[in-house]
């Protein structure tokens, strides 16, 4: 057959497959069962039973998949070196592994996956059907699918996570595989014999009436009898082989179930951890969907192996805390209640003054006191309203930031988690964010995240992973922060930025620098918040850090992000 005819046959076969799959989906549970509804082979005829055994159109994949799902599998297989390597490894020892991997992928990826009846499968592929059913029947498979359904990358990672169990299951089903192959060969012989019967009958019909009795010639009739006898013999052999294969599969079932349970649980846990890791680092689901497979795989590997990967939970808790503070934050409110004063601000009236409005005889008195500014009001003390300029986090990365605190969390991890939450805060407020990492006077790195541009996860990771080492200098990072605010003021006339200084060390500054710093604060109107992590002396009264900051706090418990909650109420 030439290539054109082969392509046409393949197109016809593919079209027939699509029609069958669509019909199966429309037929619903009466034709096949969903995962976990029935055990393998329950409620269906065994292989080789009657005409169904010789029916055309036997399938080589166990999971029903439409054309789009199959295209997704092919694209994912081409993009995933891990899938191709696993397939090459398994195919060197077992047949039909590509079909098995496709089934596992579709079981994890397809919306509402359906498993074919065993009678619909090609006999040589029954082991694949059995393995997929064993995995899909585990209690944790539904949990795995919550992370993988509709996500080709996550489904591929689930297949790779199941690789060890699949190897063990294939090895344990070796005898069943051999018997299934023999059953497939016997069924092929039976199909050929049935075809031979049809051909013998055709030839007999074609020669009928050509002899003296106008009947079927003797040799043609004998050929039909021989073909029928051969067909009966091969059909009987095919049934025996199918029974042997079914018995071998039943014998392998306990081992495959044991291998399945723990494997699916581990795969589900790995899928949850990766999804949580992406959320922790602020990678939105929509961003992941648009990300090419290879780039997403590299990103996931980087997130798992980054310097701060072990503190992902802390980073997530910081971001959740900041989000909660944003939800409770009310713009233009006063600060801490400290007493009662006199004035005419109706929004701060004490309840006794409000009660006077309910008495007609006191309303005139209320109006007179209001005009004179003598109403009793709640008095408060607090920071002024949130700034509008950039949010700048200056994070100390000197050697002492490696020191661990409670829970084994380092000072650096707490500081970086706080800075990443400040990045979220700035993004939600439509403000620029600038991360300044510093140590000694000659070591500083500036990371800019403009408000009008999406903050890619790679630059965020670069900021989080960078560690400079060395000593500590306040002047270098604060000078860089002041220059950023001056540039912003000159370009966009924005003022009232916020600088957050996170350090664990004391450091001196020159008088000349301090004069310039105070002049800039007055001119640009920025605020400075200080967080002294694990170093109370740095935050002592009269310290340099105390003189530099409008609001200074000490952090000693690194397990609690609430220590920085006040920042997210004020910034």
Short mmCIF file of N, CA, C and O in Angstrom, two decimals, residues 95-146:
data_model
loop_
_atom_site.label_atom_id
_atom_site.label_comp_id
_atom_site.label_asym_id
_atom_site.label_seq_id
_atom_site.Cartn_x
_atom_site.Cartn_y
_atom_site.Cartn_z
N UNK A 95 5.89 -4.33 26.40
CA UNK A 95 5.21 -3.79 25.22
C UNK A 95 4.11 -2.81 25.62
O UNK A 95 3.64 -2.80 26.77
N UNK A 96 3.69 -2.00 24.68
CA UNK A 96 2.52 -1.12 24.81
C UNK A 96 2.65 -0.08 25.93
O UNK A 96 1.65 0.33 26.53
N UNK A 97 3.87 0.35 26.23
CA UNK A 97 4.03 1.34 27.31
C UNK A 97 3.60 2.74 26.88
O UNK A 97 3.14 3.52 27.73
N UNK A 98 3.74 3.07 25.61
CA UNK A 98 3.29 4.39 25.16
C UNK A 98 1.78 4.53 25.38
O UNK A 98 1.30 5.56 25.84
N UNK A 99 1.05 3.46 25.05
CA UNK A 99 -0.41 3.49 25.27
C UNK A 99 -0.72 3.58 26.76
O UNK A 99 -1.67 4.27 27.15
N UNK A 100 0.07 2.90 27.59
CA UNK A 100 -0.17 2.97 29.04
C UNK A 100 0.05 4.38 29.57
O UNK A 100 -0.76 4.89 30.36
N UNK A 101 1.13 5.02 29.16
CA UNK A 101 1.39 6.39 29.62
C UNK A 101 0.30 7.33 29.13
O UNK A 101 -0.11 8.25 29.86
N UNK A 102 -0.17 7.13 27.91
CA UNK A 102 -1.27 7.96 27.39
C UNK A 102 -2.52 7.79 28.24
O UNK A 102 -3.22 8.76 28.57
N UNK A 103 -2.81 6.54 28.63
CA UNK A 103 -3.98 6.29 29.48
C UNK A 103 -3.84 6.97 30.84
O UNK A 103 -4.79 7.58 31.35
N UNK A 104 -2.67 6.86 31.45
CA UNK A 104 -2.47 7.50 32.75
C UNK A 104 -2.61 9.01 32.64
O UNK A 104 -3.18 9.66 33.53
N UNK A 105 -2.07 9.59 31.57
CA UNK A 105 -2.20 11.03 31.36
C UNK A 105 -3.67 11.43 31.22
O UNK A 105 -4.13 12.38 31.86
N UNK A 106 -4.41 10.70 30.39
CA UNK A 106 -5.81 11.05 30.17
C UNK A 106 -6.63 10.86 31.44
O UNK A 106 -7.55 11.63 31.71
N UNK A 107 -6.29 9.84 32.24
CA UNK A 107 -7.02 9.63 33.49
C UNK A 107 -6.84 10.81 34.43
O UNK A 107 -7.76 11.19 35.16
N UNK A 108 -5.65 11.42 34.41
CA UNK A 108 -5.40 12.57 35.27
C UNK A 108 -5.89 13.87 34.65
O UNK A 108 -6.29 14.79 35.38
N UNK A 109 -5.88 13.98 33.34
CA UNK A 109 -6.14 15.25 32.66
C UNK A 109 -7.60 15.44 32.24
O UNK A 109 -8.16 16.52 32.38
N UNK A 110 -8.22 14.39 31.71
CA UNK A 110 -9.52 14.52 31.07
C UNK A 110 -10.61 14.91 32.08
O UNK A 110 -10.64 14.41 33.20
N UNK A 111 -11.50 15.77 31.64
CA UNK A 111 -12.66 16.13 32.47
C UNK A 111 -13.66 14.97 32.45
O UNK A 111 -14.12 14.56 31.41
N UNK A 112 -13.97 14.42 33.62
CA UNK A 112 -14.91 13.30 33.71
C UNK A 112 -14.43 12.08 32.96
O UNK A 112 -15.13 11.59 32.06
N UNK A 113 -13.25 11.55 33.26
CA UNK A 113 -12.70 10.43 32.49
C UNK A 113 -13.55 9.18 32.61
O UNK A 113 -14.15 8.91 33.65
N UNK A 114 -13.62 8.41 31.52
CA UNK A 114 -14.37 7.16 31.48
C UNK A 114 -13.44 6.04 31.07
O UNK A 114 -12.61 6.20 30.17
N UNK A 115 -13.60 4.90 31.71
CA UNK A 115 -12.80 3.73 31.39
C UNK A 115 -13.62 2.79 30.51
O UNK A 115 -14.78 2.52 30.80
N UNK A 116 -13.01 2.31 29.45
CA UNK A 116 -13.71 1.40 28.56
C UNK A 116 -14.01 0.08 29.27
O UNK A 116 -13.35 -0.31 30.23
N UNK A 117 -15.01 -0.65 28.75
CA UNK A 117 -15.23 -2.01 29.21
C UNK A 117 -14.09 -2.88 28.72
O UNK A 117 -13.50 -2.65 27.66
N UNK A 118 -13.77 -3.93 29.49
CA UNK A 118 -12.67 -4.80 29.10
C UNK A 118 -12.94 -5.47 27.76
O UNK A 118 -12.00 -5.71 26.97
N UNK A 119 -14.21 -5.77 27.49
CA UNK A 119 -14.53 -6.46 26.23
C UNK A 119 -14.23 -5.59 25.02
O UNK A 119 -14.11 -6.11 23.90
N UNK A 120 -14.12 -4.30 25.21
CA UNK A 120 -13.82 -3.40 24.09
C UNK A 120 -12.33 -3.29 23.80
O UNK A 120 -11.94 -2.71 22.79
N UNK A 121 -11.51 -3.83 24.68
CA UNK A 121 -10.06 -3.68 24.55
C UNK A 121 -9.47 -4.79 23.68
O UNK A 121 -9.94 -5.92 23.70
N UNK A 122 -8.41 -4.43 22.95
CA UNK A 122 -7.62 -5.45 22.29
C UNK A 122 -7.02 -6.35 23.36
O UNK A 122 -6.53 -5.85 24.39
N UNK A 123 -7.05 -7.67 23.19
CA UNK A 123 -6.59 -8.57 24.26
C UNK A 123 -5.19 -8.28 24.76
O UNK A 123 -4.93 -8.37 25.96
N UNK A 124 -4.28 -7.89 23.88
CA UNK A 124 -2.92 -7.62 24.30
C UNK A 124 -2.77 -6.40 25.17
O UNK A 124 -1.72 -6.20 25.79
N UNK A 125 -3.82 -5.56 25.23
CA UNK A 125 -3.77 -4.31 26.02
C UNK A 125 -4.55 -4.42 27.32
O UNK A 125 -4.70 -3.41 28.03
N UNK A 126 -5.03 -5.63 27.66
CA UNK A 126 -5.83 -5.77 28.88
C UNK A 126 -5.02 -5.47 30.14
O UNK A 126 -5.58 -5.00 31.14
N UNK A 127 -3.72 -5.75 30.12
CA UNK A 127 -2.90 -5.43 31.30
C UNK A 127 -2.89 -3.93 31.54
O UNK A 127 -2.99 -3.47 32.69
N UNK A 128 -2.78 -3.13 30.47
CA UNK A 128 -2.84 -1.67 30.63
C UNK A 128 -4.15 -1.25 31.28
O UNK A 128 -4.19 -0.41 32.18
N UNK A 129 -5.25 -1.85 30.78
CA UNK A 129 -6.56 -1.54 31.35
C UNK A 129 -6.58 -1.87 32.84
O UNK A 129 -7.07 -1.08 33.67
N UNK A 130 -6.04 -3.01 33.19
CA UNK A 130 -6.02 -3.44 34.58
C UNK A 130 -5.19 -2.49 35.45
O UNK A 130 -5.62 -2.13 36.56
N UNK A 131 -4.03 -2.05 34.96
CA UNK A 131 -3.18 -1.16 35.75
C UNK A 131 -3.84 0.21 35.94
O UNK A 131 -3.80 0.78 37.03
N UNK A 132 -4.43 0.74 34.88
CA UNK A 132 -5.09 2.04 34.99
C UNK A 132 -6.26 1.95 35.96
O UNK A 132 -6.47 2.83 36.80
N UNK A 133 -7.03 0.86 35.87
CA UNK A 133 -8.16 0.69 36.78
C UNK A 133 -7.69 0.60 38.23
O UNK A 133 -8.29 1.19 39.14
N UNK A 134 -6.58 -0.11 38.46
CA UNK A 134 -6.05 -0.25 39.82
C UNK A 134 -5.66 1.11 40.40
O UNK A 134 -5.93 1.40 41.57
N UNK A 135 -5.01 1.93 39.60
CA UNK A 135 -4.61 3.26 40.07
C UNK A 135 -5.82 4.16 40.28
O UNK A 135 -5.91 4.90 41.27
N UNK A 136 -6.77 4.09 39.34
CA UNK A 136 -7.93 4.99 39.41
C UNK A 136 -8.89 4.62 40.53
O UNK A 136 -9.66 5.47 40.99
N UNK A 137 -8.85 3.36 40.98
CA UNK A 137 -9.75 2.94 42.05
C UNK A 137 -9.26 3.31 43.44
O UNK A 137 -9.97 3.10 44.42
N UNK A 138 -8.06 3.85 43.56
CA UNK A 138 -7.54 4.21 44.88
C UNK A 138 -8.29 5.42 45.44
O UNK A 138 -8.72 6.30 44.69
N UNK A 139 -8.42 5.51 46.76
CA UNK A 139 -9.17 6.63 47.35
C UNK A 139 -8.56 8.00 47.06
O UNK A 139 -9.28 9.00 47.04
N UNK A 140 -7.24 8.06 46.83
CA UNK A 140 -6.58 9.35 46.65
C UNK A 140 -6.59 9.85 45.21
O UNK A 140 -6.11 10.94 44.94
N UNK A 141 -7.14 9.03 44.28
CA UNK A 141 -7.07 9.44 42.89
C UNK A 141 -7.92 10.68 42.62
O UNK A 141 -7.53 11.57 41.85
N UNK A 142 -9.08 10.78 43.26
CA UNK A 142 -9.92 11.97 43.08
C UNK A 142 -9.19 13.21 43.60
O UNK A 142 -9.29 14.29 43.00
N UNK A 143 -8.46 13.06 44.70
CA UNK A 143 -7.70 14.19 45.23
C UNK A 143 -6.59 14.59 44.26
O UNK A 143 -6.33 15.77 44.06
N UNK A 144 -5.94 13.60 43.65
CA UNK A 144 -4.91 13.90 42.64
C UNK A 144 -5.51 14.68 41.48
O UNK A 144 -4.93 15.65 41.00
N UNK A 145 -6.68 14.27 41.04
CA UNK A 145 -7.31 14.92 39.88
C UNK A 145 -7.71 16.37 40.17
O UNK A 145 -7.83 17.16 39.24
N UNK A 146 -7.92 16.70 41.43
CA UNK A 146 -8.25 18.09 41.74
C UNK A 146 -7.11 19.03 41.36
O UNK A 146 -7.34 20.21 41.09
#
